[in-house]
Amino acid sequence: MNYIRINELLKSPTIGSEVIIKGWVRTFRSNRFIAINDGSTINNVQAVLDFEKEDENQLKRITTGSSIAVVGKVVASQGKGQNIEIVVKSFEILGDANPDEFPLQPKKHSLEFLREIAHLRFRTSTFGAITRVRHSMIFAIHNFFNERGFYNIHTPIITGSDAEGAGEMFRVTTLDLKNLPKNEQGETDTKQDFFGKETNLTVSGQLEAELAALALGKVYTFGPTFRAENSNTTRHLSEFWMIEPEVAFNDLNDNMDLAEEMLKYCVQYALDKCGEDLAFLATRLEEEDKSKPQDQRSLPLIEKLKFVVENDFVRLTYTEAIEILRNSKPNKKGQFKYPIESWGADLQSEHERFLVEKEFKKPVILTDYPANIKAFYMRQNDDGKTVRAMDILFPGIGEIVGGSQREERLDILKQKIATFNIPEESVWWYLDTRKFGTVPHAGFGLGFERLMLFVTGMSNIRDVIPFPRTPKNAEF
Ligand code: 4AD
Ligand code: MG
């Protein structure tokens, strides 16, 4: 029959037609008005019953959270807030939701509470909107790269290498942890493990993407990424999704251009395709901000998104940034938790946010960091001290993108891995690309959930991924 999803119905309703709607009850008022949502849109459709005609036992089953199928006629709405409604001919409760047990009520719940019921969180307006925006952003990214002639490659999830060299990896093993086999030196005998060596979950697909780029020219990976860093912050997940393009013949400037263009494309895509969901999220943010002191409130969401699309990002070197930070008010007044004393200091998120939110009030791309605070694969500058790194810093978030031009010169790369104590035999396959037809190339990584934070205006990264994994938390 005429089963129709609510977004389709609301987009082009035919007054007088008969339709079937299936979804979940949001509210049931006055034994008469059922607000139904089916996940296809932030908007509910209102179904109107004549309760005198209905069986009382069936009416009782219409409770918040129950699933329902309604057959009825589309009519112009009498009430405010909607153009059409459905006059119910018949309905069927598909699944009950006992009101004494169902945890979601039509009132507002805290985001913290919703995280504890991640299985039902999808049913809320906020998380429904976020999920639809997330879907759109995934498409935006694939469109962006596809339109520009990139090839999507799948890089491994289980790997023997530590691309970032930070050692924050989750071990993958089938060894019996209660009875580990030992070698002659009394250490765990990893030769007996499933892969015959130590393996981990990937922290980045970059090294493998580089191999592909040095054959196919322009590639990107978009996959799950795992980091066992014990950071319980609003911007870190133990399992997140990362987009990593890698381009042969690009230098750092091309790399910055590509990243800036990609971020603007994604934000514009959200503005174009997710209007209703963004409007809802903008109102949510406005309400949340009401409880904050004036100086901690954010720009209205839509304004903030348009601002990023319409303005050039500021580009400056790490060395310039250090000068600005050293002479900044918060540094002189001792307001930074990590004071900036000299060149070489690693930047913390308080410094990144000062540059973006106070100094420039724009997204910032910082380049040419000290070699020793960045990964081994970044291209060394002629000064011998800095590397061709770039981090993109966003308001409210800090680092959203990290990338670099890569070290394509075999001799320098070999020296680098020696300084970083990386055994040459563990990266022989990576070094081979520099031995056989090496070319200048560059790439970066975008943290997908950080992009989601920015686009949705949410403030905790746990609220923009369906099933967040963080230290001590892997429920569901
Ligand atoms: O700066 P990162 O560590 O860079 C790399 O992994 C490079 N291999 C990327 C490349 O050049 N191909 O991570 C890249 C981005 C960060 O800027 C951040 O947005 C995100 O990944 N990210 C995280 N997002 C959520 N939770 C975490 N624990 C994250 N760690 C990094
Ligand atoms: Mg980084």
Short mmCIF file of C-alpha atoms and ligand atoms in Angstrom, two decimals:
data_model
loop_
_atom_site.label_atom_id
_atom_site.label_comp_id
_atom_site.label_asym_id
_atom_site.label_seq_id
_atom_site.Cartn_x
_atom_site.Cartn_y
_atom_site.Cartn_z
CA MET A 1 0.00 0.00 0.00
CA ASN A 2 1.07 3.61 0.41
CA TYR A 3 3.73 3.28 3.07
CA ILE A 4 5.66 6.52 3.05
CA ARG A 5 8.53 7.84 5.12
CA ILE A 6 7.78 11.04 7.01
CA ASN A 7 10.42 13.16 5.25
CA GLU A 8 8.89 12.27 1.87
CA LEU A 9 5.39 12.92 3.11
CA LEU A 10 6.26 16.33 4.53
CA LYS A 11 8.21 17.31 1.43
CA SER A 12 5.34 16.73 -1.00
CA PRO A 13 2.08 15.84 0.70
CA THR A 14 -0.98 15.05 -1.37
CA ILE A 15 -3.96 16.37 0.54
CA GLY A 16 -6.76 13.81 0.56
CA SER A 17 -4.52 10.82 -0.17
CA GLU A 18 -4.38 7.76 2.06
CA VAL A 19 -1.00 6.83 3.50
CA ILE A 20 0.62 4.40 5.88
CA ILE A 21 3.10 5.80 8.38
CA LYS A 22 5.34 3.65 10.57
CA GLY A 23 7.46 4.94 13.37
CA TRP A 24 7.82 5.53 17.09
CA VAL A 25 5.50 7.53 19.31
CA ARG A 26 7.10 10.68 20.68
CA THR A 27 4.05 11.97 22.57
CA PHE A 28 0.37 11.19 22.88
CA ARG A 29 -1.79 14.09 24.04
CA SER A 30 -5.43 14.31 25.06
CA ASN A 31 -6.10 10.76 23.87
CA ARG A 32 -6.16 12.33 20.44
CA PHE A 33 -2.84 13.64 19.04
CA ILE A 34 0.02 11.23 18.39
CA ALA A 35 3.38 12.72 17.41
CA ILE A 36 5.22 10.09 15.37
CA ASN A 37 8.85 10.12 14.29
CA ASP A 38 10.42 7.59 11.95
CA GLY A 39 14.00 8.82 11.91
CA SER A 40 13.87 10.16 8.35
CA THR A 41 13.65 13.77 9.56
CA ILE A 42 13.83 15.88 12.69
CA ASN A 43 10.11 16.60 12.21
CA ASN A 44 7.31 14.49 13.62
CA VAL A 45 4.04 13.94 11.90
CA GLN A 46 0.86 14.37 13.87
CA ALA A 47 -1.76 11.64 13.65
CA VAL A 48 -5.22 12.54 14.95
CA LEU A 49 -7.57 9.93 16.42
CA ASP A 50 -11.20 9.94 17.25
CA PHE A 51 -10.84 8.24 20.64
CA GLU A 52 -14.53 7.55 21.00
CA LYS A 53 -14.29 5.15 18.08
CA GLU A 54 -11.22 3.34 19.38
CA ASP A 55 -10.82 0.39 21.70
CA GLU A 56 -9.68 1.69 25.09
CA ASN A 57 -7.18 -1.17 25.57
CA GLN A 58 -5.50 -0.31 22.30
CA LEU A 59 -5.38 3.41 23.18
CA LYS A 60 -3.52 2.57 26.39
CA ARG A 61 -0.77 0.99 24.37
CA ILE A 62 0.04 4.29 22.61
CA THR A 63 2.86 5.43 24.88
CA THR A 64 6.11 7.30 24.35
CA GLY A 65 8.56 4.91 22.71
CA SER A 66 6.06 2.38 21.39
CA SER A 67 6.18 1.60 17.69
CA ILE A 68 3.11 2.18 15.62
CA ALA A 69 1.72 1.79 12.10
CA VAL A 70 -1.00 4.24 11.15
CA VAL A 71 -3.31 4.19 8.15
CA GLY A 72 -4.97 7.53 7.53
CA LYS A 73 -5.87 10.44 5.33
CA VAL A 74 -3.56 13.41 4.74
CA VAL A 75 -5.35 16.66 5.59
CA ALA A 76 -4.27 20.28 5.94
CA SER A 77 -3.55 20.85 9.61
CA GLN A 78 -5.77 22.93 11.83
CA GLY A 79 -3.12 23.29 14.50
CA LYS A 80 0.03 25.34 14.69
CA GLY A 81 3.49 24.01 13.91
CA GLN A 82 2.66 21.70 11.04
CA ASN A 83 1.17 22.01 7.57
CA ILE A 84 -0.43 18.62 7.41
CA GLU A 85 -1.63 15.89 9.70
CA ILE A 86 -3.02 12.40 9.33
CA VAL A 87 -6.59 11.60 10.25
CA VAL A 88 -6.34 8.06 11.57
CA LYS A 89 -8.48 5.37 9.95
CA SER A 90 -6.81 2.54 11.81
CA PHE A 91 -3.64 1.94 13.73
CA GLU A 92 -1.64 -0.97 15.05
CA ILE A 93 0.86 -1.01 17.89
CA LEU A 94 3.83 -2.98 16.57
CA GLY A 95 5.79 -3.01 19.82
CA ASP A 96 4.85 -1.77 23.28
CA ALA A 97 7.09 0.38 25.46
CA ASN A 98 6.10 0.00 29.08
CA PRO A 99 5.98 3.58 30.42
CA ASP A 100 7.18 2.42 33.85
CA GLU A 101 10.39 1.17 32.31
CA PHE A 102 11.01 3.18 29.14
CA PRO A 103 13.87 5.54 30.06
CA LEU A 104 13.14 8.35 27.60
CA GLN A 105 10.44 10.83 28.46
CA PRO A 106 9.17 13.73 26.35
CA LYS A 107 11.15 16.05 28.68
CA LYS A 108 14.79 17.04 28.17
CA HIS A 109 17.45 14.57 29.26
CA SER A 110 21.09 15.39 29.91
CA LEU A 111 23.64 14.34 27.28
CA GLU A 112 25.47 12.41 30.02
CA PHE A 113 22.36 10.39 30.79
CA LEU A 114 21.78 9.68 27.11
CA ARG A 115 25.32 8.29 26.77
CA GLU A 116 24.36 5.64 29.32
CA ILE A 117 21.50 4.50 27.11
CA ALA A 118 23.30 4.62 23.78
CA HIS A 119 20.97 1.90 22.49
CA LEU A 120 17.98 4.27 22.79
CA ARG A 121 19.87 7.52 22.26
CA PHE A 122 19.20 7.25 18.53
CA ARG A 123 15.52 7.88 19.30
CA THR A 124 16.13 11.42 20.56
CA SER A 125 15.82 14.49 18.34
CA THR A 126 19.37 15.57 19.12
CA PHE A 127 21.02 12.27 18.32
CA GLY A 128 18.78 11.69 15.31
CA ALA A 129 19.93 15.03 13.90
CA ILE A 130 23.58 14.25 14.66
CA THR A 131 23.32 10.84 13.00
CA ARG A 132 21.84 12.30 9.83
CA VAL A 133 24.48 15.04 9.71
CA ARG A 134 27.18 12.42 10.27
CA HIS A 135 25.88 10.47 7.30
CA SER A 136 25.94 13.61 5.14
CA MET A 137 29.50 14.41 6.18
CA ILE A 138 30.66 10.92 5.21
CA PHE A 139 29.16 11.48 1.77
CA ALA A 140 30.61 14.97 1.51
CA ILE A 141 34.10 13.57 2.07
CA HIS A 142 33.75 10.80 -0.50
CA ASN A 143 32.22 13.26 -3.01
CA PHE A 144 34.99 15.76 -2.46
CA PHE A 145 37.76 13.30 -3.19
CA ASN A 146 35.92 11.48 -5.94
CA GLU A 147 35.24 14.75 -7.78
CA ARG A 148 38.96 15.50 -7.66
CA GLY A 149 40.18 12.20 -9.06
CA PHE A 150 41.30 10.56 -5.80
CA TYR A 151 41.09 6.81 -5.30
CA ASN A 152 39.75 5.47 -2.03
CA ILE A 153 41.92 2.72 -0.59
CA HIS A 154 41.37 0.48 2.41
CA THR A 155 44.38 0.42 4.67
CA PRO A 156 44.80 -2.36 7.24
CA ILE A 157 43.19 -2.26 10.65
CA ILE A 158 45.57 -4.83 12.08
CA THR A 159 49.16 -3.73 11.60
CA GLY A 160 52.69 -4.41 12.70
CA SER A 161 53.80 -0.78 12.47
CA ASP A 162 53.44 2.26 14.70
CA ALA A 163 53.01 5.07 12.15
CA GLU A 164 52.89 7.90 14.65
CA GLY A 165 55.62 6.46 16.86
CA ALA A 166 53.69 7.44 19.95
CA GLY A 167 53.37 3.85 21.13
CA GLU A 168 49.74 4.30 22.10
CA MET A 169 48.52 1.10 20.52
CA PHE A 170 46.05 -1.64 21.32
CA ARG A 171 47.66 -5.07 21.11
CA VAL A 172 46.05 -7.71 18.89
CA THR A 173 46.84 -11.23 20.03
CA THR A 174 45.42 -14.72 20.25
CA LEU A 175 47.97 -15.81 22.84
CA ASP A 176 46.60 -17.14 26.10
CA LEU A 177 47.16 -14.22 28.46
CA LYS A 178 47.10 -16.52 31.46
CA ASN A 179 49.79 -18.71 30.01
CA LEU A 180 52.08 -16.71 27.73
CA PRO A 181 54.71 -18.70 25.80
CA LYS A 182 58.26 -17.59 26.58
CA ASN A 183 61.36 -17.48 24.39
CA GLU A 184 64.88 -18.31 25.53
CA GLN A 185 65.36 -14.83 26.94
CA GLY A 186 62.26 -15.28 29.08
CA GLU A 187 60.24 -12.74 27.09
CA THR A 188 56.85 -13.36 25.51
CA ASP A 189 57.44 -15.43 22.38
CA THR A 190 55.53 -13.42 19.79
CA LYS A 191 56.62 -15.88 17.07
CA GLN A 192 53.92 -18.16 18.45
CA ASP A 193 51.25 -15.46 18.13
CA PHE A 194 48.67 -15.54 15.35
CA PHE A 195 50.69 -13.47 12.88
CA GLY A 196 54.04 -14.73 14.08
CA LYS A 197 54.92 -11.28 15.39
CA GLU A 198 53.58 -8.47 17.54
CA THR A 199 50.54 -6.78 15.98
CA ASN A 200 48.32 -3.86 16.96
CA LEU A 201 45.26 -1.93 15.88
CA THR A 202 46.23 0.85 13.52
CA VAL A 203 46.85 4.41 14.74
CA SER A 204 46.89 5.73 11.16
CA GLY A 205 46.64 4.46 7.59
CA GLN A 206 49.15 7.00 6.38
CA LEU A 207 52.21 4.83 5.73
CA GLU A 208 50.17 2.41 3.62
CA ALA A 209 48.43 5.34 1.88
CA GLU A 210 51.86 6.69 0.93
CA LEU A 211 52.69 3.43 -0.85
CA ALA A 212 49.50 3.74 -2.88
CA ALA A 213 50.02 7.45 -3.62
CA LEU A 214 53.46 6.68 -5.03
CA ALA A 215 51.73 4.62 -7.68
CA LEU A 216 48.23 6.02 -8.13
CA GLY A 217 49.02 9.68 -7.54
CA LYS A 218 46.06 10.75 -5.43
CA VAL A 219 44.52 8.47 -2.81
CA TYR A 220 42.68 8.69 0.49
CA THR A 221 41.72 6.33 3.27
CA PHE A 222 38.76 6.82 5.59
CA GLY A 223 38.80 4.26 8.31
CA PRO A 224 38.63 3.43 11.98
CA THR A 225 41.65 4.48 14.01
CA PHE A 226 42.61 3.33 17.48
CA ARG A 227 44.61 5.11 20.15
CA ALA A 228 45.26 3.78 23.60
CA GLU A 229 46.14 7.22 24.99
CA ASN A 230 44.70 7.72 28.43
CA SER A 231 43.20 11.14 27.68
CA ASN A 232 39.80 11.64 29.16
CA THR A 233 38.99 14.86 27.34
CA THR A 234 36.02 16.15 25.38
CA ARG A 235 38.07 15.80 22.17
CA HIS A 236 39.64 12.34 22.41
CA LEU A 237 38.23 8.93 21.61
CA SER A 238 40.02 5.59 21.82
CA GLU A 239 38.32 4.59 18.56
CA PHE A 240 37.67 7.31 16.00
CA TRP A 241 37.47 7.70 12.24
CA MET A 242 40.15 9.43 10.25
CA ILE A 243 40.31 10.69 6.67
CA GLU A 244 43.83 10.59 5.27
CA PRO A 245 44.54 11.83 1.74
CA GLU A 246 48.01 11.39 0.30
CA VAL A 247 49.11 13.10 -2.91
CA ALA A 248 52.20 12.54 -5.06
CA PHE A 249 53.92 15.73 -6.31
CA ASN A 250 52.20 17.95 -3.69
CA ASP A 251 54.24 20.19 -1.42
CA LEU A 252 53.18 21.73 1.87
CA ASN A 253 51.37 24.65 0.22
CA ASP A 254 49.35 22.32 -2.00
CA ASN A 255 48.61 20.27 1.11
CA MET A 256 47.28 23.31 2.99
CA ASP A 257 45.17 24.33 -0.01
CA LEU A 258 43.68 20.85 -0.25
CA ALA A 259 42.85 20.66 3.45
CA GLU A 260 41.29 24.12 3.54
CA GLU A 261 39.24 23.38 0.44
CA MET A 262 38.08 20.05 1.89
CA LEU A 263 36.97 21.54 5.21
CA LYS A 264 35.07 24.33 3.46
CA TYR A 265 33.45 21.84 1.10
CA CYS A 266 32.21 19.71 4.01
CA VAL A 267 30.83 22.66 5.94
CA GLN A 268 29.11 24.05 2.83
CA TYR A 269 27.68 20.57 2.16
CA ALA A 270 26.17 20.53 5.64
CA LEU A 271 24.68 24.00 5.13
CA ASP A 272 23.19 22.88 1.81
CA LYS A 273 21.90 19.44 2.76
CA CYS A 274 21.24 19.45 6.50
CA GLY A 275 19.26 22.68 6.94
CA GLU A 276 16.55 21.37 9.26
CA ASP A 277 18.88 19.33 11.42
CA LEU A 278 21.35 22.21 11.71
CA ALA A 279 18.53 24.61 12.63
CA PHE A 280 17.54 22.23 15.42
CA LEU A 281 21.14 21.86 16.61
CA ALA A 282 21.59 25.65 16.47
CA THR A 283 18.62 26.12 18.82
CA ARG A 284 19.96 23.41 21.09
CA LEU A 285 23.31 25.19 21.28
CA GLU A 286 21.66 28.54 21.95
CA GLU A 287 19.76 27.04 24.90
CA GLU A 288 22.87 25.34 26.26
CA ASP A 289 24.78 28.62 25.99
CA LYS A 290 22.17 30.48 28.03
CA SER A 291 23.47 28.78 31.16
CA LYS A 292 27.07 29.81 30.45
CA PRO A 293 28.85 33.05 31.31
CA GLN A 294 28.90 35.57 28.46
CA ASP A 295 32.56 35.06 27.53
CA GLN A 296 32.17 31.28 27.18
CA ARG A 297 29.28 31.42 24.74
CA SER A 298 29.84 30.45 21.15
CA LEU A 299 28.78 32.19 17.96
CA PRO A 300 25.39 31.02 16.72
CA LEU A 301 25.98 27.73 14.89
CA ILE A 302 24.96 28.74 11.37
CA GLU A 303 26.91 32.00 11.59
CA LYS A 304 29.99 30.10 12.71
CA LEU A 305 29.72 27.63 9.82
CA LYS A 306 29.26 30.38 7.24
CA PHE A 307 32.20 32.24 8.67
CA VAL A 308 34.50 29.29 8.03
CA VAL A 309 33.30 28.89 4.46
CA GLU A 310 33.67 32.58 3.64
CA ASN A 311 37.06 33.39 5.16
CA ASP A 312 40.62 32.40 4.33
CA PHE A 313 42.39 30.47 7.06
CA VAL A 314 45.35 32.27 8.65
CA ARG A 315 48.69 30.61 7.84
CA LEU A 316 51.75 31.11 10.01
CA THR A 317 54.78 29.24 11.21
CA TYR A 318 55.24 27.62 14.59
CA THR A 319 58.07 30.10 15.26
CA GLU A 320 55.74 33.07 14.64
CA ALA A 321 53.08 31.47 16.82
CA ILE A 322 55.53 30.98 19.69
CA GLU A 323 56.39 34.69 19.58
CA ILE A 324 52.71 35.64 19.72
CA LEU A 325 52.06 33.22 22.56
CA ARG A 326 55.11 34.25 24.54
CA ASN A 327 54.04 37.89 24.44
CA SER A 328 50.35 37.15 25.00
CA LYS A 329 48.42 38.42 28.01
CA PRO A 330 47.52 35.00 29.41
CA ASN A 331 51.16 33.92 29.20
CA LYS A 332 52.41 37.05 30.96
CA LYS A 333 49.69 36.82 33.59
CA GLY A 334 50.47 33.15 34.21
CA GLN A 335 47.03 32.04 33.04
CA PHE A 336 48.29 29.18 30.86
CA LYS A 337 48.58 25.86 32.63
CA TYR A 338 51.68 25.27 30.48
CA PRO A 339 53.49 28.64 30.22
CA ILE A 340 55.32 29.27 26.94
CA GLU A 341 58.91 30.00 27.84
CA SER A 342 60.97 29.19 24.80
CA TRP A 343 61.06 27.94 21.26
CA GLY A 344 60.62 24.20 21.11
CA ALA A 345 57.68 23.94 23.51
CA ASP A 346 54.89 21.63 22.38
CA LEU A 347 51.62 23.49 21.94
CA GLN A 348 48.77 22.47 24.23
CA SER A 349 45.13 22.92 23.35
CA GLU A 350 44.97 26.08 25.55
CA HIS A 351 47.58 27.67 23.26
CA GLU A 352 45.90 26.50 20.08
CA ARG A 353 42.59 27.87 21.23
CA PHE A 354 44.13 31.19 22.24
CA LEU A 355 45.51 31.65 18.72
CA VAL A 356 42.24 30.74 17.03
CA GLU A 357 39.67 32.20 19.38
CA LYS A 358 41.43 35.28 20.78
CA GLU A 359 44.31 36.30 18.54
CA PHE A 360 43.05 35.67 14.99
CA LYS A 361 39.37 34.74 15.49
CA LYS A 362 39.71 32.52 12.42
CA PRO A 363 40.86 28.98 11.64
CA VAL A 364 44.65 28.88 11.71
CA ILE A 365 47.16 26.66 9.90
CA LEU A 366 50.43 26.37 11.79
CA THR A 367 53.45 25.09 9.88
CA ASP A 368 57.10 24.21 10.29
CA TYR A 369 57.17 22.75 13.80
CA PRO A 370 60.33 21.65 15.61
CA ALA A 371 61.37 18.25 14.28
CA ASN A 372 61.55 16.57 17.67
CA ILE A 373 57.89 17.15 18.58
CA LYS A 374 56.60 15.72 15.30
CA ALA A 375 56.60 12.28 13.67
CA PHE A 376 59.61 10.79 11.87
CA TYR A 377 58.17 10.94 8.35
CA MET A 378 57.88 14.73 8.06
CA ARG A 379 60.17 16.50 5.59
CA GLN A 380 63.15 18.23 7.14
CA ASN A 381 63.62 21.93 6.38
CA ASP A 382 67.00 23.37 5.39
CA ASP A 383 67.39 24.93 8.86
CA GLY A 384 67.85 21.38 10.19
CA LYS A 385 65.59 22.19 13.16
CA THR A 386 62.08 22.27 11.75
CA VAL A 387 59.93 20.03 9.58
CA ARG A 388 57.28 20.69 6.96
CA ALA A 389 54.40 19.93 9.30
CA MET A 390 50.98 21.57 9.36
CA ASP A 391 48.24 21.54 11.97
CA ILE A 392 44.88 23.14 11.32
CA LEU A 393 43.31 24.67 14.42
CA PHE A 394 39.59 25.35 14.69
CA PRO A 395 37.58 27.47 17.12
CA GLY A 396 36.18 25.50 20.03
CA ILE A 397 38.16 22.43 19.02
CA GLY A 398 41.86 23.09 18.61
CA GLU A 399 43.61 20.67 16.24
CA ILE A 400 41.24 19.28 13.65
CA VAL A 401 43.81 18.31 10.98
CA GLY A 402 47.42 17.19 11.27
CA GLY A 403 49.64 16.59 8.28
CA SER A 404 52.89 17.31 6.47
CA GLN A 405 54.99 17.13 3.38
CA ARG A 406 56.78 13.78 3.65
CA GLU A 407 60.50 13.11 3.75
CA GLU A 408 61.11 11.66 0.30
CA ARG A 409 64.94 11.59 0.49
CA LEU A 410 66.13 8.10 1.45
CA ASP A 411 69.34 9.15 3.22
CA ILE A 412 67.64 11.76 5.40
CA LEU A 413 64.72 9.44 6.16
CA LYS A 414 67.17 6.74 7.26
CA GLN A 415 68.90 9.18 9.60
CA LYS A 416 65.53 10.20 10.99
CA ILE A 417 64.37 6.69 11.80
CA ALA A 418 67.70 6.07 13.49
CA THR A 419 67.23 9.19 15.67
CA PHE A 420 63.71 8.03 16.51
CA ASN A 421 65.00 4.53 17.37
CA ILE A 422 62.81 2.84 14.81
CA PRO A 423 64.35 -0.48 13.70
CA GLU A 424 65.04 -0.25 9.95
CA GLU A 425 63.87 -3.80 9.33
CA SER A 426 60.38 -2.94 10.65
CA VAL A 427 59.87 -0.25 7.96
CA TRP A 428 61.84 -1.77 5.06
CA TRP A 429 58.75 -1.70 2.87
CA TYR A 430 58.24 2.03 3.58
CA LEU A 431 61.89 2.82 2.86
CA ASP A 432 61.63 0.93 -0.45
CA THR A 433 59.29 3.61 -1.81
CA ARG A 434 62.13 6.12 -1.37
CA LYS A 435 64.56 3.74 -3.01
CA PHE A 436 62.50 3.10 -6.14
CA GLY A 437 61.13 6.18 -7.89
CA THR A 438 60.63 8.47 -4.91
CA VAL A 439 58.78 11.77 -5.45
CA PRO A 440 57.87 14.75 -3.27
CA HIS A 441 54.48 14.11 -1.69
CA ALA A 442 52.23 15.29 1.10
CA GLY A 443 49.12 14.36 3.02
CA PHE A 444 47.14 14.93 6.19
CA GLY A 445 44.67 13.38 8.60
CA LEU A 446 41.29 14.84 9.50
CA GLY A 447 39.68 13.55 12.67
CA PHE A 448 36.13 12.86 11.51
CA GLU A 449 34.55 13.31 14.94
CA ARG A 450 36.34 16.63 15.40
CA LEU A 451 34.76 17.79 12.16
CA MET A 452 31.43 16.53 13.51
CA LEU A 453 31.92 18.52 16.71
CA PHE A 454 32.43 21.65 14.68
CA VAL A 455 29.53 21.14 12.30
CA THR A 456 26.99 20.14 14.95
CA GLY A 457 28.09 22.59 17.65
CA MET A 458 28.25 19.77 20.20
CA SER A 459 30.90 20.12 22.87
CA ASN A 460 31.74 16.52 23.78
CA ILE A 461 33.16 14.12 21.20
CA ARG A 462 31.25 11.25 22.86
CA ASP A 463 28.05 12.84 21.58
CA VAL A 464 28.92 12.77 17.88
CA ILE A 465 29.72 9.05 17.51
CA PRO A 466 27.07 6.37 18.03
CA PHE A 467 29.10 4.10 20.30
CA PRO A 468 31.98 6.00 21.90
CA ARG A 469 35.01 4.12 23.16
CA THR A 470 36.98 5.95 25.84
CA PRO A 471 39.16 4.81 28.74
CA LYS A 472 37.11 2.47 30.97
CA ASN A 473 34.14 2.63 28.64
CA ALA A 474 33.26 0.09 25.95
CA GLU A 475 29.60 -0.63 26.77
CA PHE A 476 27.19 -1.59 23.98
O1 4AD B 1 47.70 14.47 14.15
P1 4AD B 1 47.47 13.00 13.97
O2 4AD B 1 47.98 12.09 15.03
O3 4AD B 1 48.08 12.65 12.55
C1 4AD B 1 48.20 11.42 11.99
O4 4AD B 1 47.76 10.41 12.44
C2 4AD B 1 48.83 11.47 10.62
N1 4AD B 1 49.25 10.11 10.28
C3 4AD B 1 47.85 12.02 9.63
C4 4AD B 1 48.40 12.11 8.24
O5 4AD B 1 49.25 12.94 7.99
N2 4AD B 1 47.95 11.26 7.35
O6 4AD B 1 45.91 12.74 13.81
C5 4AD B 1 45.18 13.38 12.79
C6 4AD B 1 43.88 13.93 13.32
C7 4AD B 1 44.05 14.97 14.42
O7 4AD B 1 44.30 16.24 13.88
C8 4AD B 1 42.70 14.90 15.11
O8 4AD B 1 41.72 15.63 14.38
C9 4AD B 1 42.36 13.44 14.99
O9 4AD B 1 43.13 12.91 13.94
N3 4AD B 1 42.64 12.72 16.23
C10 4AD B 1 41.71 12.28 17.10
N4 4AD B 1 40.38 12.39 17.10
C11 4AD B 1 39.70 11.83 18.12
N5 4AD B 1 40.28 11.17 19.14
C12 4AD B 1 41.63 11.04 19.19
N6 4AD B 1 42.20 10.35 20.19
C13 4AD B 1 42.41 11.61 18.14
N7 4AD B 1 43.73 11.65 17.86
C14 4AD B 1 43.86 12.32 16.70
MG MG B 2 48.49 15.81 15.43
#
